[in-house]
Tab-separated table of C-alpha atoms in Angstrom:
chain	number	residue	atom	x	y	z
A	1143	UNK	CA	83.174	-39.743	-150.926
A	1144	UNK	CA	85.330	-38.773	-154.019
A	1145	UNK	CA	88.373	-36.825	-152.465
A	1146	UNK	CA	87.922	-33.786	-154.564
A	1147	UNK	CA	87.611	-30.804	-152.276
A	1148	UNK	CA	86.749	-26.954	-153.477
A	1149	UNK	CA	87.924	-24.361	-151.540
A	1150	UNK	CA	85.997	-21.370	-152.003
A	1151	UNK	CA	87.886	-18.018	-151.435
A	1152	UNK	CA	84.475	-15.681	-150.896
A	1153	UNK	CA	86.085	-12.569	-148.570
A	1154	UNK	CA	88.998	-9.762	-148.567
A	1155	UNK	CA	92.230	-11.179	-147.204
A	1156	UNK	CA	92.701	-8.956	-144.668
A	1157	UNK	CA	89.420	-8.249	-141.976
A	1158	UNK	CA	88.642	-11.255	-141.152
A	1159	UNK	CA	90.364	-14.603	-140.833
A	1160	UNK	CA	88.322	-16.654	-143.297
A	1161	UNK	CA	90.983	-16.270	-146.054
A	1162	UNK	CA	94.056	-17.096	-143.759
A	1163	UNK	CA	92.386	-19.965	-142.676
A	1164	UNK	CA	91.934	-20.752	-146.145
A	1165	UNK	CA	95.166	-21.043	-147.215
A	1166	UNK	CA	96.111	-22.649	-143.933
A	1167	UNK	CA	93.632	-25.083	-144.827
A	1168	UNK	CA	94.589	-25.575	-148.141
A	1169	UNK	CA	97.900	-26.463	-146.713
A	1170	UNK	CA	97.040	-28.721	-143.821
A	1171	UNK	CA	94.528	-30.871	-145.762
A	1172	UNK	CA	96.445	-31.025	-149.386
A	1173	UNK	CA	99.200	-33.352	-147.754
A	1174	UNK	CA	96.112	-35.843	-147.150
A	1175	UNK	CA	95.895	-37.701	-150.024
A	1176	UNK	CA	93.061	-34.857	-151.094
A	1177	UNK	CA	92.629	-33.394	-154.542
A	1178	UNK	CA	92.206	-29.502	-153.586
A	1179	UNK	CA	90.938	-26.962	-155.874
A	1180	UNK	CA	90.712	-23.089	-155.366
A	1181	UNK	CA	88.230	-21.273	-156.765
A	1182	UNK	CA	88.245	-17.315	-156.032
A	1183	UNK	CA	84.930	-15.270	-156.159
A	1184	UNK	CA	83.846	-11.885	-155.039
A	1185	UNK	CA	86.132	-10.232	-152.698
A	1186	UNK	CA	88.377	-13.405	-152.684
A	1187	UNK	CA	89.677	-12.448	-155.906
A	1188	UNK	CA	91.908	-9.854	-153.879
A	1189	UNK	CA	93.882	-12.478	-152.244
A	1190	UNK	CA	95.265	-13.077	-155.548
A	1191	UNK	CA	96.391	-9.365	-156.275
A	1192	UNK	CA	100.173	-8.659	-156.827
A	1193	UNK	CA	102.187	-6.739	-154.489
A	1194	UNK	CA	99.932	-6.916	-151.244
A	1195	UNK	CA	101.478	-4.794	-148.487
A	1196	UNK	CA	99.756	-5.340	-145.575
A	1197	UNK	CA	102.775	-4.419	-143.153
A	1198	UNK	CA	100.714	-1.310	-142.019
A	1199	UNK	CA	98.331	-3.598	-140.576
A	1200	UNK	CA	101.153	-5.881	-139.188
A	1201	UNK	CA	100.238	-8.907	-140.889
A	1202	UNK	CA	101.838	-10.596	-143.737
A	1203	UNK	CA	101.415	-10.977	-147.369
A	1204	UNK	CA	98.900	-13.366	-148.133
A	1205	UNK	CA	99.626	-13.045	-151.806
A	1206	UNK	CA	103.006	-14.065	-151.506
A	1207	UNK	CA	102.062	-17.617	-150.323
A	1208	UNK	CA	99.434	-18.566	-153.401
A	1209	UNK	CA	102.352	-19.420	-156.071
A	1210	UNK	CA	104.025	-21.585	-153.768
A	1211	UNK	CA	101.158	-23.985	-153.059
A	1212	UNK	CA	101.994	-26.648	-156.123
A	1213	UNK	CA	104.914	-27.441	-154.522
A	1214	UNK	CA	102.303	-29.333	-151.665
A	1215	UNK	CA	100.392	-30.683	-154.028
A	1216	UNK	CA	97.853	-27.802	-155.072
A	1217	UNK	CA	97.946	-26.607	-158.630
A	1218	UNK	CA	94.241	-26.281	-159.644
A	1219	UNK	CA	93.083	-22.442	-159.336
A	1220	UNK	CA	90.158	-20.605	-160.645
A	1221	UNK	CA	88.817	-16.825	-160.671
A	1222	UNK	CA	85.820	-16.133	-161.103
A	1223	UNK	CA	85.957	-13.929	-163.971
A	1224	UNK	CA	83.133	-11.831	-163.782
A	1225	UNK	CA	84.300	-10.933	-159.800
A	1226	UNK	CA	87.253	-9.982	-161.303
A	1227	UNK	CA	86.018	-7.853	-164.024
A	1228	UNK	CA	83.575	-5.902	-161.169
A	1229	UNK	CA	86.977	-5.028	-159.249
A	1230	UNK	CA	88.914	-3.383	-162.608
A	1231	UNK	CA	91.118	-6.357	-161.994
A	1232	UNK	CA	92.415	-8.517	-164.882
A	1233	UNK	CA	94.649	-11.708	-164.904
A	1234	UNK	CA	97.430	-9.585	-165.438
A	1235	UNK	CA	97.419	-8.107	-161.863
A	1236	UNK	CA	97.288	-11.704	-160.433
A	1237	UNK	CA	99.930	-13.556	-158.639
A	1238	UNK	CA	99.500	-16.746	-160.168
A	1239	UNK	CA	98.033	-18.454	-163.769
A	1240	UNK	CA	94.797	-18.688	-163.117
A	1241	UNK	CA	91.846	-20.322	-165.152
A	1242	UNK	CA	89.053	-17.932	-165.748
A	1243	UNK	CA	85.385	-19.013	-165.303
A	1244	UNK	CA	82.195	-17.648	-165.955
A	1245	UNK	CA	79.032	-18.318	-163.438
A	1246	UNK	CA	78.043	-21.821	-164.799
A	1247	UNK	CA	81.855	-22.726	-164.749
A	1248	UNK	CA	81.958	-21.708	-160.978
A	1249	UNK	CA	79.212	-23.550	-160.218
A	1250	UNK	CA	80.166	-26.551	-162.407
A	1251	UNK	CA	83.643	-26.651	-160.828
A	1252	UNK	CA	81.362	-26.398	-157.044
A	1253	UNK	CA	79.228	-28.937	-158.661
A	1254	UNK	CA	82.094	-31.605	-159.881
A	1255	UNK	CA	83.876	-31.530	-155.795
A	1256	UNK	CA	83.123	-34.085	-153.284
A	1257	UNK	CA	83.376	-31.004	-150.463
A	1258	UNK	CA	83.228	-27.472	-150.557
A	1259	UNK	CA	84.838	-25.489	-148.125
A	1260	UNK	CA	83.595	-21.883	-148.185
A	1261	UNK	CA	85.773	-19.211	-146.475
B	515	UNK	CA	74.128	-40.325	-145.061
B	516	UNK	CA	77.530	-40.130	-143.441
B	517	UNK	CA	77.646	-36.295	-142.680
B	518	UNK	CA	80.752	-33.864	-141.390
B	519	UNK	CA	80.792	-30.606	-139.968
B	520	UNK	CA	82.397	-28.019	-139.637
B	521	UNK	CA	81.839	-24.768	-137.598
B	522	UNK	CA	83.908	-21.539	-138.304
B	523	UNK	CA	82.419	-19.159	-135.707
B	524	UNK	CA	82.433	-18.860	-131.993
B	525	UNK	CA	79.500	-18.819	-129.616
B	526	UNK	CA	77.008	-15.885	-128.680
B	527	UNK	CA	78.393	-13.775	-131.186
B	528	UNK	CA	76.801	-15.282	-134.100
B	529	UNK	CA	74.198	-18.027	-134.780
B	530	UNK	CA	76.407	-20.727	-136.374
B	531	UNK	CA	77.391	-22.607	-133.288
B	532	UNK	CA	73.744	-22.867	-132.395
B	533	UNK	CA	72.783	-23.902	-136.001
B	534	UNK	CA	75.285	-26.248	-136.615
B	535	UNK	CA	74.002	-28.128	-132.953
B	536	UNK	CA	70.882	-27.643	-133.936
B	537	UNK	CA	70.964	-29.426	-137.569
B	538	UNK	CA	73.458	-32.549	-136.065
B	539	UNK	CA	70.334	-33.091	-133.626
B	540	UNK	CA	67.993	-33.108	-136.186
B	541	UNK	CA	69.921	-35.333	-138.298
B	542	UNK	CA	70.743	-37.683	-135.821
B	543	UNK	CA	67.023	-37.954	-135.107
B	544	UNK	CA	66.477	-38.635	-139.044
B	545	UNK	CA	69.118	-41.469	-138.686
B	546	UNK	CA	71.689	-39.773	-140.150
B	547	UNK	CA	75.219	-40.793	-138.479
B	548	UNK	CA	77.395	-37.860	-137.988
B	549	UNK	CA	81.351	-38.729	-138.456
B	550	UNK	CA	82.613	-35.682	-136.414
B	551	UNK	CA	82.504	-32.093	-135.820
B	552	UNK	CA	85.260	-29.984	-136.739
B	553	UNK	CA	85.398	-26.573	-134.630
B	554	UNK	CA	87.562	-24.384	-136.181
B	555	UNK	CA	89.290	-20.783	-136.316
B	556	UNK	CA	86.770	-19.044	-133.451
B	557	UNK	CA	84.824	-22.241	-133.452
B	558	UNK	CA	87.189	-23.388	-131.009
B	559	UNK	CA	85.870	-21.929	-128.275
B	560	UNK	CA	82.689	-22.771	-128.375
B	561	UNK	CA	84.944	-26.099	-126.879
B	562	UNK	CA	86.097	-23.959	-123.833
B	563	UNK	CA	84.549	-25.954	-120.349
B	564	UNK	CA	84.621	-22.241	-118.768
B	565	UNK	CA	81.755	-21.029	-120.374
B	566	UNK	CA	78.708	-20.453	-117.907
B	567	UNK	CA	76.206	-18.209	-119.402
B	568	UNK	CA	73.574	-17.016	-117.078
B	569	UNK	CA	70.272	-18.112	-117.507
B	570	UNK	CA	70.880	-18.729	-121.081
B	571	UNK	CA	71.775	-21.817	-123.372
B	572	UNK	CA	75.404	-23.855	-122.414
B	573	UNK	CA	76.628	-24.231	-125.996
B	574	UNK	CA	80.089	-25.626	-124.499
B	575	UNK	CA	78.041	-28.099	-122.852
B	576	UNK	CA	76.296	-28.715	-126.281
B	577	UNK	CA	78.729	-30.057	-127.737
B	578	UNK	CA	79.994	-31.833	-124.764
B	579	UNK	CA	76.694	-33.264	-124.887
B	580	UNK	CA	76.951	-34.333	-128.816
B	581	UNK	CA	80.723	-36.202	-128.410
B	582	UNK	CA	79.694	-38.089	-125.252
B	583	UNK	CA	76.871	-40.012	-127.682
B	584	UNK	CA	79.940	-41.173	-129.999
B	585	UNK	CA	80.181	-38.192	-132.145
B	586	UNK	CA	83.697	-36.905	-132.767
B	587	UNK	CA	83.868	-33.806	-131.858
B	588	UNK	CA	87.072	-32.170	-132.160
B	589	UNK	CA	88.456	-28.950	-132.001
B	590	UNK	CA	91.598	-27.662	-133.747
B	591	UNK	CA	95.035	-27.718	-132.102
B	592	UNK	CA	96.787	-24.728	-133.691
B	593	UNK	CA	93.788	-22.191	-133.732
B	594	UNK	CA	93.560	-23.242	-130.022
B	595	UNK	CA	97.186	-21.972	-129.414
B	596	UNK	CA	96.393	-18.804	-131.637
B	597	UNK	CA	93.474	-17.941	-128.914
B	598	UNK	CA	95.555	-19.068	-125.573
B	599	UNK	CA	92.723	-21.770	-125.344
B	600	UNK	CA	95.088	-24.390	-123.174
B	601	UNK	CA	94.337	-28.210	-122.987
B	602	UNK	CA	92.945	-28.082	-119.741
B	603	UNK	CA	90.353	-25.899	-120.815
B	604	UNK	CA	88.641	-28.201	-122.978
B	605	UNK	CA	85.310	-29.264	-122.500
B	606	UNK	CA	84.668	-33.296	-121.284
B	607	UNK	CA	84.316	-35.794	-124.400
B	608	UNK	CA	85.464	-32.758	-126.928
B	609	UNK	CA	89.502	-33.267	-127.716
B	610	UNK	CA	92.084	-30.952	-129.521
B	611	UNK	CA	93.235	-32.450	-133.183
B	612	UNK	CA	95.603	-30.863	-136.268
B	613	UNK	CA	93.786	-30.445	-139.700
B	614	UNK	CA	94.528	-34.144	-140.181
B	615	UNK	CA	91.990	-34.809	-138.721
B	616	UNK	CA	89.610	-32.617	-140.462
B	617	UNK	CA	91.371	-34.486	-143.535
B	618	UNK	CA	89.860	-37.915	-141.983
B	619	UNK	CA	86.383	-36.639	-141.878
B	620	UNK	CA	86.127	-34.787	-145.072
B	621	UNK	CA	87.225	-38.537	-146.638
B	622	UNK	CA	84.670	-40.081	-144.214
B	623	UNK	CA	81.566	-37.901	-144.966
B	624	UNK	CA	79.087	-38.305	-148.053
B	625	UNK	CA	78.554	-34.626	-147.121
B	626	UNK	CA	80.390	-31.495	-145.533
B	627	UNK	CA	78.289	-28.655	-144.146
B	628	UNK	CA	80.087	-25.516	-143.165
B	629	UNK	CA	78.462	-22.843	-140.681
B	630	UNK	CA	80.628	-19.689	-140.614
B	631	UNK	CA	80.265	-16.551	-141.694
């Protein structure tokens, strides 16, 4: 199978685990030899907010670890635009550079990867 | 078709353990070969050799069931350690691996299904 794998960022990143485990994931299988794209959609599109403060909650900054991930190997992200747009969000708030897609881009970019991983 | 999976829930608490059993049985009896089972986050413990539900379904044994066929069932190491789920504790024929491993079998599959949440 072509080693192209999406990660799809669906939830909040704070709740539940799924985004965590994302970015765990993103770091555990990137070092493999595996192409790994991000692609943020619906609540995921939070995970990529600046200035995240979750102390309160006594968990850390999710936010804080997106920029660093080219240095293992993953550069490709992608945001949903129209998720975006829904939250009063705009690449401006964002932690990162980010390419903005549309609905046939998301599921073009879903489309294009060996794997998905939804979280 | 060379299909993985992957399972990001627990048991009894929500269907996907049961569903993702449930479609590597049916694809195994389509001929389908299944190169391994990733349980992840929560889905670890549906690897825990404790479990004894009364009167109702074994999905530990499940998947016991499913890697003593050949499958590859394996559940991960550090989300183990995050839930105190210890070595010992491990079902028979289901083993403890790193995200390597999950690595190996998305390269090995023609196809990936998740069941999670």
């Amino acid at each position: 199978m072509e080693n192209t794998v999406a990660v799809l960022m669906r939830k909040a990143p704070y709740g539940s685990v799924y985004t965590a485990e994302g970015l765990r994931s993103i770091l555990g299988i990137g070092v493999f030899e595996i192409d790994v794209r991000v692609l943020f959609v619906d609540d995921g599109v939070y995970a990529l907010v600046k200035n995240q403060d979750p102390s309160v909650l006594d968990m850390k900054s999710l936010g804080d670890a997106f920029p660093s991930l080219p240095e293992f190997g993953v550069s490709s992200f992608t945001v949903h635009a129209p998720s975006l747009a829904e939250r009063g969000l705009s690449v401006e708030d964002l932690v990162i550079d980010a390419e903005l897609v549309d609905d046939a881009g998301a599921a073009a970019l879903l489309a294009s990867a060996g794997t998905v991983l939804p979280f | 078709m060379k299909i993985g999976v992957l399972v990001l829930e627990g048991p009894y608490q929500h269907q996907a353990a049961d569903s993702a059993y449930h479609f590597v049985k049916a694809a195994l009896a389509r001929g389908h070969e299944i190169v391994g089972i990733f349980l992840y986050t929560d889905g670890v413990n549906n690897a825990n050799g404790y479990i004894k539900p009364p009167g109702e379904r074994n999905i530990a044994e499940r998947y016991s069931e499913l890697a003593s066929q050949g499958i590859d069932v394996i559940a991960c190491t550090a989300c183990a350690r995050f839930r105190g789920f210890r070595r010992d504790m491990v079902v028979e024929n289901v083993r403890l691996g790193g995200l390597g491993a999950l690595a190996d079998q998305l390269k090995a599959a023609d196809r990936f299904v998740t069941f999670g949440d």
